[in-house]
mmCIF file with all atom_site columns, C-alpha atoms in Angstrom:
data_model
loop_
_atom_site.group_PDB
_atom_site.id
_atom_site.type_symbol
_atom_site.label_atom_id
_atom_site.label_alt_id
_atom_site.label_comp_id
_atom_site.label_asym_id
_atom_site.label_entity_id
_atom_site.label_seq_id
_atom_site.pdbx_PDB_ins_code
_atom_site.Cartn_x
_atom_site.Cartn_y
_atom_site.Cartn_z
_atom_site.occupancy
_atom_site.B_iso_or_equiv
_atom_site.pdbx_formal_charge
_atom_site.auth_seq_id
_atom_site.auth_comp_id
_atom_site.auth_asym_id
_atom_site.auth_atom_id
_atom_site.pdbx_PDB_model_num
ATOM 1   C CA . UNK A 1 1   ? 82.670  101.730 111.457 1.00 65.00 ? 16  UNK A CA 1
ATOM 2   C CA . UNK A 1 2   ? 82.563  99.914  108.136 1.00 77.00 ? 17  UNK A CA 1
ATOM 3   C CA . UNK A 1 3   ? 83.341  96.167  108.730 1.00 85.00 ? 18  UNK A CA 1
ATOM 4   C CA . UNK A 1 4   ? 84.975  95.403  105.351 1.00 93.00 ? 19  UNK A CA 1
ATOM 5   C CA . UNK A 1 5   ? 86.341  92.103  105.281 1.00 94.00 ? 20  UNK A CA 1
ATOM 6   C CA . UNK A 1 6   ? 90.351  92.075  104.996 1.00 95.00 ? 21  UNK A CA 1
ATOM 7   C CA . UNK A 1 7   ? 91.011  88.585  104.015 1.00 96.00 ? 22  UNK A CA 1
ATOM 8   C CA . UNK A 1 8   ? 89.388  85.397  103.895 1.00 97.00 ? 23  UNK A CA 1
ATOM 9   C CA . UNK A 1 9   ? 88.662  85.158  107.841 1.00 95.00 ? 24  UNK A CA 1
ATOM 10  C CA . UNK A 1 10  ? 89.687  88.497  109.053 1.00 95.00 ? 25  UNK A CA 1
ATOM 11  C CA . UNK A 1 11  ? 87.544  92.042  109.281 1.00 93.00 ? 26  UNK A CA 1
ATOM 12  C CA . UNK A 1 12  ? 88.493  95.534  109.924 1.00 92.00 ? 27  UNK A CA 1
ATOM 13  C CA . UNK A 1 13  ? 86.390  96.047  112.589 1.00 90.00 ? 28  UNK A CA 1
ATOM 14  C CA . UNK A 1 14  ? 88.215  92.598  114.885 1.00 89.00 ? 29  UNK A CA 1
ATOM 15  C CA . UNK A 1 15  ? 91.450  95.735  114.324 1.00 92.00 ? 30  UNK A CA 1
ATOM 16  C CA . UNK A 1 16  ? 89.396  98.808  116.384 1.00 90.00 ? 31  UNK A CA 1
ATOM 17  C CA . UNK A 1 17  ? 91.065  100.296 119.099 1.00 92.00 ? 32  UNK A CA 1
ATOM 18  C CA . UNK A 1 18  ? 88.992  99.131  122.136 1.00 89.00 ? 33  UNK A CA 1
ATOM 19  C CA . UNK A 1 19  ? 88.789  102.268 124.346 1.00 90.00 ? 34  UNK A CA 1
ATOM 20  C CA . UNK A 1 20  ? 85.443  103.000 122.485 1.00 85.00 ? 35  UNK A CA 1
ATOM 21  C CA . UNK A 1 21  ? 84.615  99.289  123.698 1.00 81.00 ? 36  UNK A CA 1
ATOM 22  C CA . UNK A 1 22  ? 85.795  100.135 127.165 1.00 83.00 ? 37  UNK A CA 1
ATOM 23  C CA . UNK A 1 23  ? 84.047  103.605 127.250 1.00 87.00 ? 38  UNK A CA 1
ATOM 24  C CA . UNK A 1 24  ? 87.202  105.720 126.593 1.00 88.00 ? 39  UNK A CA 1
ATOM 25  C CA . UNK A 1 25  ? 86.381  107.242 123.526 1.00 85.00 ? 40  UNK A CA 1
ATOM 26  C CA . UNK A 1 26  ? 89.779  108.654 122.917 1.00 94.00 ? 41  UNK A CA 1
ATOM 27  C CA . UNK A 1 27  ? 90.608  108.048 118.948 1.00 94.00 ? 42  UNK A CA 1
ATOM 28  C CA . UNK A 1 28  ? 86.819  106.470 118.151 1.00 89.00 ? 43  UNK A CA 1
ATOM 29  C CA . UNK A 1 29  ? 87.763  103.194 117.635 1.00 89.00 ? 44  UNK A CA 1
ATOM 30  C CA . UNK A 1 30  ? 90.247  103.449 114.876 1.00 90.00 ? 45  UNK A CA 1
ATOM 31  C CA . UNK A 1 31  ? 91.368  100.494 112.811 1.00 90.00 ? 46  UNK A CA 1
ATOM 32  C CA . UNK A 1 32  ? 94.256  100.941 110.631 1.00 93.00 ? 47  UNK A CA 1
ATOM 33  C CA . UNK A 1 33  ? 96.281  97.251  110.174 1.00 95.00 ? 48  UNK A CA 1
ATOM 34  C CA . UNK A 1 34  ? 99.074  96.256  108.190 1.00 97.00 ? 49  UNK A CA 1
ATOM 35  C CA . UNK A 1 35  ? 98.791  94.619  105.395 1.00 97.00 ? 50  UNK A CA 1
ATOM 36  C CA . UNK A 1 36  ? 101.480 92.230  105.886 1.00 98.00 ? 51  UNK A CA 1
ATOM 37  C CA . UNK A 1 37  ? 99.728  91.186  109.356 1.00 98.00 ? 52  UNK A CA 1
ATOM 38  C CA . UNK A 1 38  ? 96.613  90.363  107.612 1.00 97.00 ? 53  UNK A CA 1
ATOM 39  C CA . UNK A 1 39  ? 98.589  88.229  105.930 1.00 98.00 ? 54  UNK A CA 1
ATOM 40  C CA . UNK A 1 40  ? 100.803 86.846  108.650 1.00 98.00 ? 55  UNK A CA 1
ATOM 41  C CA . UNK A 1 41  ? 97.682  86.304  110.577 1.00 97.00 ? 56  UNK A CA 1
ATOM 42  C CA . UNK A 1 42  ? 95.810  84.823  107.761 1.00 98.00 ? 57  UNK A CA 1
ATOM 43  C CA . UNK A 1 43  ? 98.353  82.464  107.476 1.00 98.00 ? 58  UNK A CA 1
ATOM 44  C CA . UNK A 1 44  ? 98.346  81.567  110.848 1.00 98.00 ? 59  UNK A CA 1
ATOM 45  C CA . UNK A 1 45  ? 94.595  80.608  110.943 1.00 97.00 ? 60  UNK A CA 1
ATOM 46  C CA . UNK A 1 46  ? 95.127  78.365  107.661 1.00 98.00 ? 61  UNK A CA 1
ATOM 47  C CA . UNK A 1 47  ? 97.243  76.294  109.570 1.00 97.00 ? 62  UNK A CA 1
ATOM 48  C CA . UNK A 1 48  ? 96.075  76.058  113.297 1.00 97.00 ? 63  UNK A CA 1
ATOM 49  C CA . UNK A 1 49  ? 92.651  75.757  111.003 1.00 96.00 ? 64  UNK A CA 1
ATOM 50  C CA . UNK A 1 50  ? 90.086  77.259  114.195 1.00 95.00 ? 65  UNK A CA 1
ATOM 51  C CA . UNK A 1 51  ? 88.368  80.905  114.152 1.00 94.00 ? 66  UNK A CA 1
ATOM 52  C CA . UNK A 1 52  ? 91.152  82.916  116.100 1.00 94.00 ? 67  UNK A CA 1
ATOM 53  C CA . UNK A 1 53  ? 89.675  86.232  117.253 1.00 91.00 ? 68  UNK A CA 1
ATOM 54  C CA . UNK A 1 54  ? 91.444  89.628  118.023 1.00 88.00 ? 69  UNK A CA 1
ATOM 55  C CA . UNK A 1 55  ? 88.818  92.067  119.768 1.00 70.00 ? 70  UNK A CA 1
ATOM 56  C CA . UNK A 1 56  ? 85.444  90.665  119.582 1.00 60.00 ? 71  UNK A CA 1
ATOM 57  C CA . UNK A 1 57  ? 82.216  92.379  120.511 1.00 57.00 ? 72  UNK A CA 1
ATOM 58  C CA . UNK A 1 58  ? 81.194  89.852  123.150 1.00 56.00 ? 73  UNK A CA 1
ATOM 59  C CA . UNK A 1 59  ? 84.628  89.578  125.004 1.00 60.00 ? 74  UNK A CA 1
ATOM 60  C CA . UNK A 1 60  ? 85.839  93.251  124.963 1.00 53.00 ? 75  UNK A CA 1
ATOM 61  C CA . UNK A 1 61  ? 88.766  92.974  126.832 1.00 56.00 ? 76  UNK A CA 1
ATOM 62  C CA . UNK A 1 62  ? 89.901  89.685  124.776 1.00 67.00 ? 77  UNK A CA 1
ATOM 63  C CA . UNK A 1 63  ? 92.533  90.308  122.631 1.00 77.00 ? 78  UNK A CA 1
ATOM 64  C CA . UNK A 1 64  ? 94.030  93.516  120.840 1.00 88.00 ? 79  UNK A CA 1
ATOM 65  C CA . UNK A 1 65  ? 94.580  94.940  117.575 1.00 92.00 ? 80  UNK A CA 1
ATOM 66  C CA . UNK A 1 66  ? 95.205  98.412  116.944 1.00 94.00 ? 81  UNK A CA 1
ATOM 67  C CA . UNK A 1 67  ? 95.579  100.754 120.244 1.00 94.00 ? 82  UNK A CA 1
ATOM 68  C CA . UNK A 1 68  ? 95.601  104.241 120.051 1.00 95.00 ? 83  UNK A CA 1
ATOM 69  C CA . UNK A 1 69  ? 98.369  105.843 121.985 1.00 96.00 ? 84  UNK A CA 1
ATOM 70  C CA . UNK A 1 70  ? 96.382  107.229 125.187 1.00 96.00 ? 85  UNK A CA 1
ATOM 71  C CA . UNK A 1 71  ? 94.309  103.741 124.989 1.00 94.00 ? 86  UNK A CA 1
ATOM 72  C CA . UNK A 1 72  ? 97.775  102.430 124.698 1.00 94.00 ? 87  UNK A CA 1
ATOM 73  C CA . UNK A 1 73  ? 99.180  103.860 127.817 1.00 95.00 ? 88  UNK A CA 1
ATOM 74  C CA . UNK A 1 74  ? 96.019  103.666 129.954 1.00 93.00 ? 89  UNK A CA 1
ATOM 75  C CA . UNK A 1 75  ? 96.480  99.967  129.173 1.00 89.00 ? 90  UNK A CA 1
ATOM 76  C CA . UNK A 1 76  ? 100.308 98.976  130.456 1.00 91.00 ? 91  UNK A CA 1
ATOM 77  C CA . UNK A 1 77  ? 101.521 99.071  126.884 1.00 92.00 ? 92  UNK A CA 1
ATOM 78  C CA . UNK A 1 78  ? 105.048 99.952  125.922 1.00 93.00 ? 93  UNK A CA 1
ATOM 79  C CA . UNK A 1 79  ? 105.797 103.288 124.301 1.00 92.00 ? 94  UNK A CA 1
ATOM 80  C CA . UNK A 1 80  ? 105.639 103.216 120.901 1.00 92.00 ? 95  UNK A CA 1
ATOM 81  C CA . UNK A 1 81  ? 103.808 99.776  120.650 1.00 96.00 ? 96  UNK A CA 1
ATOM 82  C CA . UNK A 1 82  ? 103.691 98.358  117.153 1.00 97.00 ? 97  UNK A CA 1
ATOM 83  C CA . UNK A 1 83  ? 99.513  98.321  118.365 1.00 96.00 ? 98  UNK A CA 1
ATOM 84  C CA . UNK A 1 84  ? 99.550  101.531 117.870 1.00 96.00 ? 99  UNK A CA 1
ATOM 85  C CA . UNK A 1 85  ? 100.784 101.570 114.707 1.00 97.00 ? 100 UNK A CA 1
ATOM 86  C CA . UNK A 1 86  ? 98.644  98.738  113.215 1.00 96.00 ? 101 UNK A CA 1
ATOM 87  C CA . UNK A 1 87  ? 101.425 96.147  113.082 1.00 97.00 ? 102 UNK A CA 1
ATOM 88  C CA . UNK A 1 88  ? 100.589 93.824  116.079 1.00 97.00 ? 103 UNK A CA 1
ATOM 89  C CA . UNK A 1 89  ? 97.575  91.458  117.492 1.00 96.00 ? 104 UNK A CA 1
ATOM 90  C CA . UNK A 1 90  ? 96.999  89.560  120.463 1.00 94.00 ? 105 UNK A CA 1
ATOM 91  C CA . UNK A 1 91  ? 95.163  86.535  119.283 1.00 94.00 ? 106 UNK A CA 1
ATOM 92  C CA . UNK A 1 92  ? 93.251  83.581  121.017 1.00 92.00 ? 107 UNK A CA 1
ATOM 93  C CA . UNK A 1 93  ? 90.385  80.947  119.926 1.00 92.00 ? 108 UNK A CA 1
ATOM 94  C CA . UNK A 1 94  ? 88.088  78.859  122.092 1.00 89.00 ? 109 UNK A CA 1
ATOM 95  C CA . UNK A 1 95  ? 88.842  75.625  122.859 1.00 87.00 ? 110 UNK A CA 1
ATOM 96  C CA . UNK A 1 96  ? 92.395  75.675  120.839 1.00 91.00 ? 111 UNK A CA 1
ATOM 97  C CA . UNK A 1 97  ? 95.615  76.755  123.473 1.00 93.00 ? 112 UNK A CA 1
ATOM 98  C CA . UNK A 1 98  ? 97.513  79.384  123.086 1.00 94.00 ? 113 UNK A CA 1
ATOM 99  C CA . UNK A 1 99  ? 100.496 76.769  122.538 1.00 96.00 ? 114 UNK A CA 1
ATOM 100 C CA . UNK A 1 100 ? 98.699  75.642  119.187 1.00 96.00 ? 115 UNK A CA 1
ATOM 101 C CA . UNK A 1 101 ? 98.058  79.324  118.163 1.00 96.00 ? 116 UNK A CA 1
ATOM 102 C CA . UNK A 1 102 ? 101.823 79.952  118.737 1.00 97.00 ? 117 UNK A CA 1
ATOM 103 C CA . UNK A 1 103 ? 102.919 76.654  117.479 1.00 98.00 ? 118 UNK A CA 1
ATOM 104 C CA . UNK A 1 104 ? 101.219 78.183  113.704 1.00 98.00 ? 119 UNK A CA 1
ATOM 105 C CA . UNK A 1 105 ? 102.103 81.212  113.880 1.00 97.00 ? 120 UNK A CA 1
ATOM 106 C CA . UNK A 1 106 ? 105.570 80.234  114.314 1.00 98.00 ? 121 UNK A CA 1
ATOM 107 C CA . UNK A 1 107 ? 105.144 77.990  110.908 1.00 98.00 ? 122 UNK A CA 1
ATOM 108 C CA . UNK A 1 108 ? 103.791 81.253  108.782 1.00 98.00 ? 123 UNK A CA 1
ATOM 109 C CA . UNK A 1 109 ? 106.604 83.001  110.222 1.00 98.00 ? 124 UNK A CA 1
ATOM 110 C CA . UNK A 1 110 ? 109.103 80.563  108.957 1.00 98.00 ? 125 UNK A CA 1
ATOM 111 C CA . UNK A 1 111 ? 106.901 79.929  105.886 1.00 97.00 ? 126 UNK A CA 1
ATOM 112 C CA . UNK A 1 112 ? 106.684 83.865  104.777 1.00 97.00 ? 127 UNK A CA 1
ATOM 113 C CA . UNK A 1 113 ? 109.790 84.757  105.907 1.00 96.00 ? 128 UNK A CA 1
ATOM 114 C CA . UNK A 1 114 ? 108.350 87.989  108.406 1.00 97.00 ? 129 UNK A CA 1
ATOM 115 C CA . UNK A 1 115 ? 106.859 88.311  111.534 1.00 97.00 ? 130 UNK A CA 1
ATOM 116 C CA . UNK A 1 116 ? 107.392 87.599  115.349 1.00 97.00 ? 131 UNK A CA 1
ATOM 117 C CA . UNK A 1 117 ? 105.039 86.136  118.047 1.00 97.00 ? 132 UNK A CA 1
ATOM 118 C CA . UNK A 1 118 ? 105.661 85.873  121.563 1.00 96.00 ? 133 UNK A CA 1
ATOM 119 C CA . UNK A 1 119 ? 103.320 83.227  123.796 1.00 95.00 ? 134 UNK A CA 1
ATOM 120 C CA . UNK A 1 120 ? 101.510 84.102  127.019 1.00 91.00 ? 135 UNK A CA 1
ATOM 121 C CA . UNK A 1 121 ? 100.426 80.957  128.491 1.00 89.00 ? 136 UNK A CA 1
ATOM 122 C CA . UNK A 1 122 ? 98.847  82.209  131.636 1.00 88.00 ? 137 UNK A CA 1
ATOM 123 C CA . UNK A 1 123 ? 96.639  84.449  129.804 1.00 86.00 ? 138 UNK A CA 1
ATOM 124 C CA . UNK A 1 124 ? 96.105  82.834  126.724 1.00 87.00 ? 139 UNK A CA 1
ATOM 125 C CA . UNK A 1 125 ? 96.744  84.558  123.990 1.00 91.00 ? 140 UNK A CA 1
ATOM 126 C CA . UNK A 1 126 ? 99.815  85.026  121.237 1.00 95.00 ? 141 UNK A CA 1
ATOM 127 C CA . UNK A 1 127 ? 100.800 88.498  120.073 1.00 95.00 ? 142 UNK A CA 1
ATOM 128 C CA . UNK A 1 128 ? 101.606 88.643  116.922 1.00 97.00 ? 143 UNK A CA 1
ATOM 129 C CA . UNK A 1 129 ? 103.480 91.610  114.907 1.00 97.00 ? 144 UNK A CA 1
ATOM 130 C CA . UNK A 1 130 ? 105.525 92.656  111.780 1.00 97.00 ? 145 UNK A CA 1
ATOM 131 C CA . UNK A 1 131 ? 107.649 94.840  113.282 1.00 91.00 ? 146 UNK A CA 1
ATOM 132 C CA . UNK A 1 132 ? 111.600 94.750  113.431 1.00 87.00 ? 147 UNK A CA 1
ATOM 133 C CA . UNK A 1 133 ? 113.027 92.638  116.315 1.00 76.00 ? 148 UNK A CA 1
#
């Protein structure tokens, strides 16, 4: 996959469906993303002002971006997912909490006027998505 770069601090390839990371192979590691999350997300990193990650090559099963609907259900995720249609991340940095991450997103939320995030403490991460809620 080409890793074209989708904002200032975010690349297509941080999007792939992990199953190929996870030896699944069931959609190739497909990437497509929203635009408006890219921007939500981009937002987001402005103002908690750490790398956040999505999937990342050295912590495959940190993080998601785009899930394809078998990865989705081997995986626990609902039906119909907004991963699997490119409108949702689960986020996390190192050494930042998940309480920050959330505390940002929750300001480019307010700040673009689109997007939800929900906190998960205990595993440390935020999903974000631009979905309806």
């Amino acid at each position: 996959m080409k890793n074209v770069q989708l904002s200032q601090n975010w690349w297509l390839k941080e999007f792939r469906c992990k199953c190929v990371l996870n030896g699944y192979e069931f959609c190739g590691g497909a990437a497509p993303v929203s635009e408006k999350l890219i921007v939500l997300l981009q937002k987001t990193r402005d103002i908690v002002n750490v790398p956040l990650y999505c999937v990342h090559e050295s912590s495959p099963r940190a993080g998601s971006g785009f899930r394809c609907i078998p990865y989705n259900a081997l995986v626990g995720g609902v039906p119909e997912s907004y991963h699997t249609r490119g409108m949702a991340a689960d986020i996390w940095a190192i050494r930042v909490s998940a309480l920050e991450i959330s505390a940002a997103a929750q300001e480019a939320i307010a700040e673009l006027g689109y997007g939800w995030c929900k906190l998960y403490p205990d595993r440390n991460f935020v999903h974000i998505d631009v979905g309806e809620h």
